[in-house]
Each structure stands twice: as structure tokens, then as C-alpha cells.
Short mmCIF file of C-alpha atoms in Angstrom, two decimals:
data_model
loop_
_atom_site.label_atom_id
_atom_site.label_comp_id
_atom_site.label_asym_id
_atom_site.label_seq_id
_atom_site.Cartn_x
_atom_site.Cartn_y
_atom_site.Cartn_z
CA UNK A 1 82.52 8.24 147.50
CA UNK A 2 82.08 6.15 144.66
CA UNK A 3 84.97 2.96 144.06
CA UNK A 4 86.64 2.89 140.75
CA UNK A 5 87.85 -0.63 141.03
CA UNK A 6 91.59 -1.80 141.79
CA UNK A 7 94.02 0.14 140.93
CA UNK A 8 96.29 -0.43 138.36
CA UNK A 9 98.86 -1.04 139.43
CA UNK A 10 102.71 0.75 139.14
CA UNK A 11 101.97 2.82 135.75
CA UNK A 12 103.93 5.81 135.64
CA UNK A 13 102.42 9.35 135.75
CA UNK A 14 102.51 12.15 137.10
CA UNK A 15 100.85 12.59 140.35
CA UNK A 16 97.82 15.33 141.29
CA UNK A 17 100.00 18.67 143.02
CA UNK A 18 99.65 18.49 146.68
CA UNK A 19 97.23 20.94 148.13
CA UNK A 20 99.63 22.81 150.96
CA UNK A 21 96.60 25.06 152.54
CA UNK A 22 95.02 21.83 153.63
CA UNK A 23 97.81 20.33 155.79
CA UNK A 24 99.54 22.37 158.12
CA UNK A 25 101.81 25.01 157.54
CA UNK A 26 105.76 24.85 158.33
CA UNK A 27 105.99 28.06 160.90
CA UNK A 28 102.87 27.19 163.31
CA UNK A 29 104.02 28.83 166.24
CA UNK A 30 102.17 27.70 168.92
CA UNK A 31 103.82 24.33 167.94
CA UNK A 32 107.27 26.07 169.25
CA UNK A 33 109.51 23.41 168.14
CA UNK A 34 108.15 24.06 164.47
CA UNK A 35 109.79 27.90 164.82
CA UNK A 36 113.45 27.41 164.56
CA UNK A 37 112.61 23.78 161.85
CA UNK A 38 110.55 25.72 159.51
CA UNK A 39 112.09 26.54 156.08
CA UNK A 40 110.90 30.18 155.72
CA UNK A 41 111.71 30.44 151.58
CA UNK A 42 109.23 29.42 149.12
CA UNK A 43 109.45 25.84 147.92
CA UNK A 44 111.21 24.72 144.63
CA UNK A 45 107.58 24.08 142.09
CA UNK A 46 109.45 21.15 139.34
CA UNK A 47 107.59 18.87 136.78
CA UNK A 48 107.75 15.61 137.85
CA UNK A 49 109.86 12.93 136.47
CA UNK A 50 110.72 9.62 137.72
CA UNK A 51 112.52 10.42 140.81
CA UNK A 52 109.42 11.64 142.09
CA UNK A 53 106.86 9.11 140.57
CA UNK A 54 109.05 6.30 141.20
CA UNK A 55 109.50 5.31 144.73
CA UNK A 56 110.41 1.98 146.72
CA UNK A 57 108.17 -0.78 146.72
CA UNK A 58 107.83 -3.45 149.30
CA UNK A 59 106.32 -7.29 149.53
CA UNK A 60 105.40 -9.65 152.14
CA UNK A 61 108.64 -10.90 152.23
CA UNK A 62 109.94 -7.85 153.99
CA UNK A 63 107.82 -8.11 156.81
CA UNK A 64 107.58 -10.81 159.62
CA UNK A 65 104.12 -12.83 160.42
CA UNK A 66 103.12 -10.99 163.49
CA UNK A 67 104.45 -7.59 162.71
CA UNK A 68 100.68 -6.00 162.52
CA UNK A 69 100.14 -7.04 165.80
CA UNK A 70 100.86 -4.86 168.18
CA UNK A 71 99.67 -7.12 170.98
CA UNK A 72 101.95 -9.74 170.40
CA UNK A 73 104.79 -8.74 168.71
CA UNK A 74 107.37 -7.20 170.76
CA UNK A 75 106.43 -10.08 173.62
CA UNK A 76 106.80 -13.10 171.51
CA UNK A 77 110.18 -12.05 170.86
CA UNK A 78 111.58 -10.04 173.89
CA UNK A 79 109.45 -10.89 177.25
CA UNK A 80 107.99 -14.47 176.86
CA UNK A 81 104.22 -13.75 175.46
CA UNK A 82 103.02 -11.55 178.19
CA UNK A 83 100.08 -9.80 177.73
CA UNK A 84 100.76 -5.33 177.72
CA UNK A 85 98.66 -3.79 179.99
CA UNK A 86 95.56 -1.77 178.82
CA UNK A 87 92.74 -1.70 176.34
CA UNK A 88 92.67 -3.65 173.41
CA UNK A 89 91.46 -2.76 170.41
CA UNK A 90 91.63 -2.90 166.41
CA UNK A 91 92.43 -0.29 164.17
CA UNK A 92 91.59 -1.14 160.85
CA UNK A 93 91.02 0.82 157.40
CA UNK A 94 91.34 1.36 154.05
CA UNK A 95 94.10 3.31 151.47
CA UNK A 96 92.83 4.74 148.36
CA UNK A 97 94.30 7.43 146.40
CA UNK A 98 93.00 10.80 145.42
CA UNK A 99 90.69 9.21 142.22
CA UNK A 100 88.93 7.00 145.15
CA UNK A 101 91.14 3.94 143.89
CA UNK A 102 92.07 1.50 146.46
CA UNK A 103 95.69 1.29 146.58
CA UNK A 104 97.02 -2.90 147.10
CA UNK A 105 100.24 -3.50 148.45
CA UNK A 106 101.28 0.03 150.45
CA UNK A 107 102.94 -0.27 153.26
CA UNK A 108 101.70 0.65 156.55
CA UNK A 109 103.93 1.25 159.51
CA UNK A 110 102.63 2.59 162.96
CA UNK A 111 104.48 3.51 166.14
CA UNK A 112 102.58 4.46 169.55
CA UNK A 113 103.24 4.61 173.31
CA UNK A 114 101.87 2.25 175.40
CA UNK A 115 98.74 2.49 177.66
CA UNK A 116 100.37 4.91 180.24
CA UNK A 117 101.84 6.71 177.54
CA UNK A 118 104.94 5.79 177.43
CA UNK A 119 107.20 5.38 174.16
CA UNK A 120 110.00 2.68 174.10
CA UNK A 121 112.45 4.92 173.10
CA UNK A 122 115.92 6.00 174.52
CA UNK A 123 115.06 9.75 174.35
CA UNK A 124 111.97 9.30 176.32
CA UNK A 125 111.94 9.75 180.21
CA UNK A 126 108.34 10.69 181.16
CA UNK A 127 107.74 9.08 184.36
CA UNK A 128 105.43 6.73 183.44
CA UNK A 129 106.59 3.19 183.10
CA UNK A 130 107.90 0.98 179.69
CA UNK A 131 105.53 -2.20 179.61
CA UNK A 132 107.69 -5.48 179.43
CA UNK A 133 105.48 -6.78 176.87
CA UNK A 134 104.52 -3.45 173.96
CA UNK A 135 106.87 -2.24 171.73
CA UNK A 136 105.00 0.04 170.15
CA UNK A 137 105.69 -0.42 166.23
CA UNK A 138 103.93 -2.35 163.30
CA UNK A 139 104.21 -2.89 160.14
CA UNK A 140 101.28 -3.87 157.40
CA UNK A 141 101.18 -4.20 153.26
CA UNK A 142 97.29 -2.92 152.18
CA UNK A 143 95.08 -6.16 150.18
CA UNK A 144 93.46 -6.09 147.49
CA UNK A 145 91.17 -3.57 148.25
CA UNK A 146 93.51 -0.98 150.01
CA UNK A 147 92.33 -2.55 153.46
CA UNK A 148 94.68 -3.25 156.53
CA UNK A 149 94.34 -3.94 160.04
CA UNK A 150 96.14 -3.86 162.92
CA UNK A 151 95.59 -5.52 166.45
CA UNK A 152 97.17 -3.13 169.32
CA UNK A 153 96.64 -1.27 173.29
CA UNK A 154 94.73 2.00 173.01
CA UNK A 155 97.90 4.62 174.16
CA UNK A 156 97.97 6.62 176.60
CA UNK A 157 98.17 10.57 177.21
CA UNK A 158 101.41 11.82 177.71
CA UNK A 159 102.83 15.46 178.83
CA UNK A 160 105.16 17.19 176.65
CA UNK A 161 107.32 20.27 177.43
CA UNK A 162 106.21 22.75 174.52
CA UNK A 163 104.18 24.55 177.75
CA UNK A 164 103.28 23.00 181.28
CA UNK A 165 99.79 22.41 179.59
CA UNK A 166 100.72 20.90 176.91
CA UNK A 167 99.17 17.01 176.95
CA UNK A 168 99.29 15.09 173.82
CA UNK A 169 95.93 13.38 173.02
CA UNK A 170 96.07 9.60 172.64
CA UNK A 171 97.25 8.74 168.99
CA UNK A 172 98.80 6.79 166.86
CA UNK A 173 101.58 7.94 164.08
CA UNK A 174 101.45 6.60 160.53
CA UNK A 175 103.43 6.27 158.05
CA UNK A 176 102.84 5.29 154.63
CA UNK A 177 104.18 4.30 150.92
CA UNK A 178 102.42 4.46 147.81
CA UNK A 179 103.75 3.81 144.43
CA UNK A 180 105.67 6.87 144.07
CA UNK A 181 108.12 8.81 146.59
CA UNK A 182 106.27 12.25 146.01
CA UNK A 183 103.08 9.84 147.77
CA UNK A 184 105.09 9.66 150.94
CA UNK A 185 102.81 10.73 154.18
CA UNK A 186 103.08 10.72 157.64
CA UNK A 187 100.43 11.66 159.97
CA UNK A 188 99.03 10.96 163.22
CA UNK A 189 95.25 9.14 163.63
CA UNK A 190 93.49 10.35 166.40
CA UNK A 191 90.74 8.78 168.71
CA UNK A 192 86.67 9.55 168.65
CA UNK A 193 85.72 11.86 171.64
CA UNK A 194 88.91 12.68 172.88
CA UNK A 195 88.43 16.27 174.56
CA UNK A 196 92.40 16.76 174.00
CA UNK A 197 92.17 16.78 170.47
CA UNK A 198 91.26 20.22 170.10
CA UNK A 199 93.59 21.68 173.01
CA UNK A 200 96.75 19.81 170.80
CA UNK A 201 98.78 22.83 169.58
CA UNK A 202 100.11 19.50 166.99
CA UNK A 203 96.09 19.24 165.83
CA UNK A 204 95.89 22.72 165.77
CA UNK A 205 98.74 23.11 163.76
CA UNK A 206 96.23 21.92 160.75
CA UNK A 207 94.11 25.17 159.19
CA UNK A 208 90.90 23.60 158.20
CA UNK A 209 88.30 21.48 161.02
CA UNK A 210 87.51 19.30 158.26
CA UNK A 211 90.76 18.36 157.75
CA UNK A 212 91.52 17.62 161.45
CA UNK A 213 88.32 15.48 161.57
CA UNK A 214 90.23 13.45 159.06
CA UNK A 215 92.30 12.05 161.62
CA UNK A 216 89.48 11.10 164.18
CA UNK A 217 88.86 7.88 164.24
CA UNK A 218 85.44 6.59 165.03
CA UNK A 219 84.83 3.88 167.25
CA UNK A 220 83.45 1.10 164.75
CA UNK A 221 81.24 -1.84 166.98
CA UNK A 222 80.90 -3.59 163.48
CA UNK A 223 84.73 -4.51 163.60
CA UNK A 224 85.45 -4.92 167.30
CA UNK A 225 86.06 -8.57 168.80
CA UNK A 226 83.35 -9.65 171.01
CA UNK A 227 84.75 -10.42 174.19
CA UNK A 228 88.16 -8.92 173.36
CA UNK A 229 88.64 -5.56 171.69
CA UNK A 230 87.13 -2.72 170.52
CA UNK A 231 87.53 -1.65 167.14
CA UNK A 232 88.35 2.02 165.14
CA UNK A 233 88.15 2.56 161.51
CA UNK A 234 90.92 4.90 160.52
CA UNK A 235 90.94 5.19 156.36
CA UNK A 236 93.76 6.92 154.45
CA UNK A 237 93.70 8.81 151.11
CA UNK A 238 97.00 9.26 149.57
CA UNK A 239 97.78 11.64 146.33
CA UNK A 240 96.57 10.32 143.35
CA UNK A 241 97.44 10.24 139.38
CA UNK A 242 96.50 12.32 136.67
CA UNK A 243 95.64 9.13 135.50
CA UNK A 244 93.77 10.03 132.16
CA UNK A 245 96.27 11.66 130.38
CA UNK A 246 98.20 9.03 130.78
CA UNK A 247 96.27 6.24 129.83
CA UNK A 248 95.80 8.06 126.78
CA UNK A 249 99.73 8.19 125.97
CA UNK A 250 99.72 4.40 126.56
CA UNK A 251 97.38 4.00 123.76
CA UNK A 252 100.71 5.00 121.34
CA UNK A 253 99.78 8.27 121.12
CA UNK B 1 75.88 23.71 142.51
CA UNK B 2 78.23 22.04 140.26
CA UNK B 3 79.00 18.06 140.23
CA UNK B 4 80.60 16.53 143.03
CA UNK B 5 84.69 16.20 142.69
CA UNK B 6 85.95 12.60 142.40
CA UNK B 7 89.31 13.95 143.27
CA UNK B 8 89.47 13.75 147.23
CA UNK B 9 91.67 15.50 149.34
CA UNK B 10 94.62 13.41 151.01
CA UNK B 11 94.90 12.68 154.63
CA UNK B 12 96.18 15.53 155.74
CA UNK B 13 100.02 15.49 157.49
CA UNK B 14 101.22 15.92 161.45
CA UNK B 15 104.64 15.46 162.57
CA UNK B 16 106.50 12.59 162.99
CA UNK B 17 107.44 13.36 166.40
CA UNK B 18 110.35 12.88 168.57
CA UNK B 19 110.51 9.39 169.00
CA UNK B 20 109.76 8.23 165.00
CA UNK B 21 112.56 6.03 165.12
CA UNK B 22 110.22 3.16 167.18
CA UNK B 23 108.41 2.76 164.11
CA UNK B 24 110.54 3.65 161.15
CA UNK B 25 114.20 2.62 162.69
CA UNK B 26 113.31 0.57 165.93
CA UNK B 27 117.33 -0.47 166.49
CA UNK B 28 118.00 3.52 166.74
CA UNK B 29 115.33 4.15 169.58
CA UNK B 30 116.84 1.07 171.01
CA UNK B 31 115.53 -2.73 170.50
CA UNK B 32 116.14 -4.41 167.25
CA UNK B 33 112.33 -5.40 166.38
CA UNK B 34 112.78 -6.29 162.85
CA UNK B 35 115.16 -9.45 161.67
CA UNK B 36 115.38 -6.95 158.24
CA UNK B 37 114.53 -3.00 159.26
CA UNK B 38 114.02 -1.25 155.97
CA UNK B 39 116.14 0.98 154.22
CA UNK B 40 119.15 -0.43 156.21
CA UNK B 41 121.36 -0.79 152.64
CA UNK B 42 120.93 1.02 149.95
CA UNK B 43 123.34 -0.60 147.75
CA UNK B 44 125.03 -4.00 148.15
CA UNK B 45 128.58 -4.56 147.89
CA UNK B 46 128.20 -6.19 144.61
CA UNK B 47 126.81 -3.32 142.75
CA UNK B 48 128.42 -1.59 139.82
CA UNK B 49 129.13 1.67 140.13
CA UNK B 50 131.29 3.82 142.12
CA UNK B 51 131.02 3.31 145.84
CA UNK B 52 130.84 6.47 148.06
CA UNK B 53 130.09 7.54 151.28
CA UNK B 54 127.80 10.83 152.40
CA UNK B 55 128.16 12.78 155.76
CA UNK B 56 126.42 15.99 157.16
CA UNK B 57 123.94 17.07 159.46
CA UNK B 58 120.89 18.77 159.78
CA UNK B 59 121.18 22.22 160.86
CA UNK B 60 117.95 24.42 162.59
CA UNK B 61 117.59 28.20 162.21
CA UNK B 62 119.80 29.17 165.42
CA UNK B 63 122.75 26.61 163.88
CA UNK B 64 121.70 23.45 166.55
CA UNK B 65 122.23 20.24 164.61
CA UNK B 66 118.47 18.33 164.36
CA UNK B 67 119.49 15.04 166.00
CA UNK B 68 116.13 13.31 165.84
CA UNK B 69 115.77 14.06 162.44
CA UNK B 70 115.28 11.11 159.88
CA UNK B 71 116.30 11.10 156.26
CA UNK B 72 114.88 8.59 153.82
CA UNK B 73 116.88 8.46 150.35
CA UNK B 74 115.98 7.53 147.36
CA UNK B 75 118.13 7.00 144.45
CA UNK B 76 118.82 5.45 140.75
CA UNK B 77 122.06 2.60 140.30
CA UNK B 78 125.14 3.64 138.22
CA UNK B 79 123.33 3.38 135.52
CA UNK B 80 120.50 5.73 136.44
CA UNK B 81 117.23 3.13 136.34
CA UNK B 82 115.26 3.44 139.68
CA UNK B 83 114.54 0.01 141.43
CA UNK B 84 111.09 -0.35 139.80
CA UNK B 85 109.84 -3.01 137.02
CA UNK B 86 108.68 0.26 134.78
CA UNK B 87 112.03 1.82 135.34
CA UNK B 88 114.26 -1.31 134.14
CA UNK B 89 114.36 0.02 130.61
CA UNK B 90 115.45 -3.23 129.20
CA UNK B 91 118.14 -4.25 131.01
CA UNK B 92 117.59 -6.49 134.80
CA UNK B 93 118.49 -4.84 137.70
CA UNK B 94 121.16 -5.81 139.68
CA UNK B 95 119.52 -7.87 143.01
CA UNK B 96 122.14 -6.06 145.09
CA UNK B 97 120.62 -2.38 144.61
CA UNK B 98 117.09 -1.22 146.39
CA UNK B 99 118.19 2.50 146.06
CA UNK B 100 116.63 3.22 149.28
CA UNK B 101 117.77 4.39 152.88
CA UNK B 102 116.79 5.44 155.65
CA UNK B 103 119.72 7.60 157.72
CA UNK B 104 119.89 8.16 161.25
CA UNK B 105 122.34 10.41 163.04
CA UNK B 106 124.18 10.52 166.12
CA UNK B 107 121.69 11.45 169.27
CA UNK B 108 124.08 13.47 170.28
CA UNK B 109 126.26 15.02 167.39
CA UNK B 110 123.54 14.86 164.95
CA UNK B 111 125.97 13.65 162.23
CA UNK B 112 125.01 11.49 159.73
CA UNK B 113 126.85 9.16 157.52
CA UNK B 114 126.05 6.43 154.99
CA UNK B 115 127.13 4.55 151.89
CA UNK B 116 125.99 3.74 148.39
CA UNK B 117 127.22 4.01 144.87
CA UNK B 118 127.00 7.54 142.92
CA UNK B 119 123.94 7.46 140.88
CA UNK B 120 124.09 7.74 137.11
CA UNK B 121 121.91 10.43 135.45
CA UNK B 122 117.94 9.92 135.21
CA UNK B 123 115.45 11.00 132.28
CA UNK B 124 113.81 14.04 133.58
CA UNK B 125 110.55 15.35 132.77
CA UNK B 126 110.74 16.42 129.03
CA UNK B 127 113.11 13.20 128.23
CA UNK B 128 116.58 15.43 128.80
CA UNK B 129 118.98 14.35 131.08
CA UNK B 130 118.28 15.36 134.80
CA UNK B 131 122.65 15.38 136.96
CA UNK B 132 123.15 12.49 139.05
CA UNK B 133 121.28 13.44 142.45
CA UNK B 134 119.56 11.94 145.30
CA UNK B 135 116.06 12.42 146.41
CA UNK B 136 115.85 13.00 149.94
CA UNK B 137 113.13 13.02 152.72
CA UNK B 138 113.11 14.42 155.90
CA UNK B 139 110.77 14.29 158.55
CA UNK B 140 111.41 15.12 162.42
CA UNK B 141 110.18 16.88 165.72
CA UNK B 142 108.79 20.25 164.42
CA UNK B 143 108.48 19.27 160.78
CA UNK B 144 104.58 19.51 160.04
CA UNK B 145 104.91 18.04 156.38
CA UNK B 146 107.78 16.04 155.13
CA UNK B 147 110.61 18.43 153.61
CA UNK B 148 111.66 17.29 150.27
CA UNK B 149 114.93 18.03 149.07
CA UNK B 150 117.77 16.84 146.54
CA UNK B 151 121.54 16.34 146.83
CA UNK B 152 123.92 16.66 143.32
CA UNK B 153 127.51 15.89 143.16
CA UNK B 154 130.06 18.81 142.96
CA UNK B 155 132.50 16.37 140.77
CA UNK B 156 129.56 16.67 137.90
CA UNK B 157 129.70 20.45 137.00
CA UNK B 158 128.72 20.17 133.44
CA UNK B 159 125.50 17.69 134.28
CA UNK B 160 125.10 20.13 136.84
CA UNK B 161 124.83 23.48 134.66
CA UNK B 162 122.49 21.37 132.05
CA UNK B 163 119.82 20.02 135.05
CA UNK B 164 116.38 21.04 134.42
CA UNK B 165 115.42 21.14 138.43
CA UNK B 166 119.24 23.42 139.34
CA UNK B 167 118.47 25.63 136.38
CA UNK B 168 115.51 26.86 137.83
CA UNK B 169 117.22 27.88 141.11
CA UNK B 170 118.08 31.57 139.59
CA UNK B 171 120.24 32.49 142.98
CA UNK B 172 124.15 30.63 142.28
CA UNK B 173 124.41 30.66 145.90
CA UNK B 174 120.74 28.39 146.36
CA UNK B 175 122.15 26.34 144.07
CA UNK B 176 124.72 25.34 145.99
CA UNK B 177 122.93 24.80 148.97
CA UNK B 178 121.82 21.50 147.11
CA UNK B 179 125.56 20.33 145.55
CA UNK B 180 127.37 18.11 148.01
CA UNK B 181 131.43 18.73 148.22
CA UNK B 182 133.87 15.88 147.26
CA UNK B 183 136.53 14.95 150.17
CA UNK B 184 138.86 12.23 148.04
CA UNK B 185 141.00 12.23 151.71
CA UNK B 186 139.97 8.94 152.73
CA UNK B 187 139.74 5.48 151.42
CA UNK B 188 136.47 5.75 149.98
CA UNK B 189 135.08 9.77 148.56
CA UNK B 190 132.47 10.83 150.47
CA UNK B 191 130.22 14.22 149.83
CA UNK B 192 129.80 16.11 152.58
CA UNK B 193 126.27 17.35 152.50
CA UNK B 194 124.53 19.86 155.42
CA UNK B 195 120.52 20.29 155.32
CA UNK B 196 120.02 24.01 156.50
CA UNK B 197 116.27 24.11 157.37
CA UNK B 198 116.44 27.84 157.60
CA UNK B 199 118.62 31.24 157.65
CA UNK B 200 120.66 32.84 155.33
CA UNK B 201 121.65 29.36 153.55
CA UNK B 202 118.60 28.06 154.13
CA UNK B 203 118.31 24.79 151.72
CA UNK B 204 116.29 24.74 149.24
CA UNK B 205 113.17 22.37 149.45
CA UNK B 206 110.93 21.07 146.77
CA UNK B 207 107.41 21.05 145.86
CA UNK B 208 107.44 17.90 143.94
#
């Protein structure tokens, strides 16, 4: 796709309307939990104003030094430096919007289970054990070109109880900020070859194949560590401006 | 054939899961990661404006509250600017106010409570007035796309009546579903606000 250049920056506008056939639907009832959680009216259509193109923005000085590193994060501060158990690797990409603009400055955070798949989280019991040294969350703000990285342990599969069968594949959730608060995504990025993927009643939750190979990430040799970790290349494309019209008001008009 | 679209599709959405408070509230699913977790206050105590609390849970279609729901808010001061340079409208903003939250509820009631000042109205779409509200977001377990949503302040009937986003709601008893209640019984007036993500008073949710 071609690159328009940097965005720029936080102009007000209106945002493109979100196309709702392409992610998944509220009722997707082989994702049972989604049955009784679904709103079953038709959604409220508005014309946006600036509570929706408006939104929180955040800086560097929000987040802490290591916080995109996975690896090291939760250690330094809780269990001494240990090293978590499992595979290393990098998961790195870039943010652009829907005009192919790289979006600077958006806020990344992730949150994962660790290599037995395992979350550290009060509400979760599965059997397998917590890892003294992985939290599990990070936190990144794109560069100048909408790129971000973060250095982490490939999770683990993990059973959940929506049918004895169910297995989640190995993933990792995003979430993310743009400029405005209608931008506001969370998802899930997948890994390459994973034959769980398409048994996930979560995956399958999404109409479209081409969509779901959206969140595969392929393994990427040009960005993995020699000697250390492997790398995947995850990009992101978040709703973009009807940017024209716009620029044209600017002008006075 | 035609020309290729520039316009590409976004990433499409999956639940946040069960256990989204690791990444988005760490201190809820039970180790404080972060020195400063985000959203923690939406408004300092030094802001202007009135200073109010909201309660209420998030109900599912058989009535169970959603416990592992989270809400992220986002909200104008007293004066209704939004916390963004464009959005200052002359006038600094005070350092106190980020206008956004993120709410958490009891694991095991699924209540939620938190505290701010009331917003002032906002400039809507066609330059009229849009009530005082806040723009909410949930995500949880069983939530495929982020519900949008907003809450407006009983105590404001007449901005109320004149919003451009309520007036569209032709159904007086939708309407409601989005106007939070005014309890003046304690020390500070909170709204009491329920989500309903489905039934008979089924919220309503926005396409924004």
C-alpha cells in the first residue's frame, strides 16, 4: 500500500464510519458467552462531534523505561531479574490509519499469559503454573513512523470452559489509542501456523478469512535477534479521517 | 476493474477477554505494575466544577451483573472543552483534569463507582449545544467489538430535551435508558447509572 507521509497530527474531523460486517458480530453463538452480552437492538447511527473525534492522548511521560518489555519488566520490579521461562521473541509493527498514514504517538498496550498459558490474574485458576518472573502486560507509544516493538515469551495454549474442546490458540490481546475515542480497538494478534486458529470459536467469531488473516502474524527472520529471539511482524490499521474535506474547511472556507 | 482503494480496512476486533484487567488495570487482576496506571483519576481535586460521584453495574440479558466488564470514560471539564490542544478554545486547561477513566467493579458484586466533576455542555455536530454527558466504553468477556454508549444527567431536563444525539432516540423509554438518576442523600450527588446489555431495557449503544 502506498505511504502518504506522517500524519498530521491531532486535526479534528470526522472519522471514516466503521465497517461492522468486517469485524465480528455481537450474537456469535458458538462464542456462548457472547449470547446473554450481546445487545440485540440496532445501534444509535449520530454525526460525529467532538466527543467522538476527541479522545485522550498520552506521552512518554506516562509510561516507565522498560514497560515494552515483556521480558524484563515484571522481574526487575517483583522477583529480582529472573529470566520467565519459554521462547523469546519480538513482536514488532506498524499503526497507520485507514488513508495508509502512519499514526506517531498511539499507545500500545498488550497483555498475554505466559509460556504455559497461564494469565497473572486473580480470576484465573487453570492448572498450569504463574512464572515468578512474567507479568504479562506492556505498554508502548508508536514513532515517527507508526512503528513499535515489543520484546516478550511466546504464550502458551490454554483451555477454556465455553466446551471441553475449547483451546485458545496462543495470542496476544491489544489494545490501542488513536487520536480520537471513536478510534478505540481492541483485538487479539495471532501466531503464523498455529493449527488452533481456525478451531477458535473467538477467531471464528470474525465473518470474513481475510479479515482473520489480519491477525496472523508472520514469523519475520529479518527482525529476530540472532542468538536470542525470534521475531513476528504484527501491523495495525486503525479508522481513518475524511481527511479532505477537512483540509479544505481549514483553508477558511 | 476499477482503481485500487487507498482507504484500507481496520484491523478487525476480538474480545478483550476475561482477564483484560492485566493489561489495561494490572492493580485489579492483582499486582500494581505501573507507578501511574492510566485512567486512575479523571478529575483532580482542584478542578472547577461540581464534584460527583457515579455508581451502577453492568447488567447481562438473564439480569447477572458483568463483573469483568471494563468501562473507559471519557468526558469534557465544567466548562465543556475536552482535554485536547484543538479543544482548548482559548482558554488553558486546568492541569488537574484528563477527563479520562477507566472503571472497574467489584469481582464479585459487579458494582461500580467513581468520581469526577459534572461535565459542562459540548458543541455538537452542527455547532448546537449537545447536554452534559459522558462517553463511555465498554469492553469485556463476550463483547466482540467495544460497546459504545453515553450517560446524561437527569438534573439537566431542558439540555436534555434540546440534545441532538437523545432527540433521535424516538422511544421516551430508550431515552432513559441513557439518563443517569440524581441521589443528593449523601455527602457528595452521585448518578446512579445501570448498563443493560440486553432485554426489555436493553441500553442503547452507539454507532459513532
Amino acid at each position: 500500500m502506498p505511504t502518504l507521509g506522517p500524519s498530521p497530527g491531532p486535526t479534528p474531523g470526522e472519522f471514516q464510519p466503521r465497517d461492522r460486517a468486517w469485524h465480528p458480530p455481537a450474537l456469535t453463538p458458538a462464542y456462548k458467552t457472547s449470547i446473554t452480552r450481546s445487545p440485540a437492538r440496532p445501534l444509535l447511527s449520530l454525526a460525529q462531534s467532538p466527543s467522538e473525534i476527541t479522545g485522550p492522548v498520552f506521552g512518554p511521560a506516562d509510561l516507565e523505561p522498560l514497560d515494552h518489555d515483556l521480558i524484563r519488566n515484571y522481574a526487575m520490579k517483583f522477583s529480582g531479574g529472573g529470566e520467565p521461562i519459554g521462547e523469546r521473541i519480538i513482536v514488532h509493527g506498524r499503526v497507520s490509519d485507514g488513508n495508509g498514514r502512519p499514526l506517531a504517538g498511539a499507545l500500545i498496550e498488550i497483555w498475554q499469559a505466559n509460556a504455559g498459558g497461564r494469565y497473572r490474574h486473580v480470576s484465573d485458576t487453570y492448572r498450569a503454573a504463574i512464572d515468578p518472573n512474567f507479568g504479562g502486560c506492556g505498554r508502548a507509544l508508536t514513532d515517527a513512523d507508526g512503528g513499535y516493538m515489543f520484546h516478550t515469551i511466546k504464550p502458551g495454549a490454554y483451555p477454556w470452559p465455553n466446551s471441553d474442546t475449547s483451546w485458545r490458540p496462543p495470542h496476544i490481546h491489544f489494545s490501542l489509542f488513536g487520536a480520537a475515542f471513536c478510534q478505540r480497538l481492541v483485538t487479539q494478534m495471532y501466531f503464523e501456523g498455529d493449527p488452533l486458529i481456525a478451531l477458535c470459536p473467538i477467531v471464528n467469531a470474525i465473518p470474513d478469512p481475510e479479515a482473520v488473516a489480519r491477525l496472523v502474524a508472520p514469523l519475520d527472520m529479518s527482525a529476530a535477534m540472532p542468538f536470542d529471539s525470534l521475531a513476528y511482524r504484527f501491523d495495525i490499521v486503525l479508522r481513518g479521517r475524511r481527511s479532505t474535506l477537512f483540509e479544505n474547511r481549514l483553508e477558511g472556507n | 476493474m476499477v482503481q485500487n482503494q487507498t482507504c484500507r480496512k481496520e484491523t478487525p476486533s476480538q474480545t478483550a477477554g476475561p482477564y483484560l484487567h492485566i493489561g489495561l488495570a494490572p492493580g485489579a487482576a492483582g499486582f500494581e505494575m505501573f507507578a501511574r496506571e492510566l485512567g486512575r483519576v479523571i478529575a483532580g481535586p482542584r478542578c472547577e466544577g461540581e464534584r460527583i460521584g457515579v455508581e451502577g453495574r453492568v447488567l447481562d440479558g438473564a439480569g447477572a451483573p458483568v463483573t469483568d466488564v471494563l468501562i473507559e470514560v471519557w468526558q469534557a471539564d465544567a466548562l465543556g472543552r475536552y482535554n485536547r490542544p484543538e479543544d482548548e478554545g482559548g482558554a488553558p486547561l486546568e492541569p488537574d483534569f484528563t477527563g479520562f477513566g477507566r472503571v472497574v467493579p467489584d469481582f464479585a458484586t459487579g458494582v461500580f463507582s467513581f468520581e469526577t466533576v459534572k461535565p459542562g455542555p459540548v458543541v455538537g455536530p452542527g455547532g448546537e449545544s449537545q447536554a452534559p454527558h459522558l462517553n463511555l466504553w465498554l469492553v469485556a468477556r463476550g463483547i466482540n467489538l467495544g460497546l459504545n454508549t453515553r450517560m446524561y444527567f437527569a438534573d439537566e431536563a431542558e439540555a436534555n430535551a434540546a440534545d441532538p444525539v437523545l432527540g433521535r432516540i424516538e422511544s421516551a423509554a430508550r431515552r432513559r435508558t441513557l439518563i443517569a438518576g440524581r441521589d443528593n442523600t449523601g455527602s457528595l450527588p452521585v448518578y446512579r447509572f445501570d448498563i443493560h446489555l440486553q432485554g426489555a431495557t436493553e441500553t442503547v449503544f452507539l454507532d459513532i
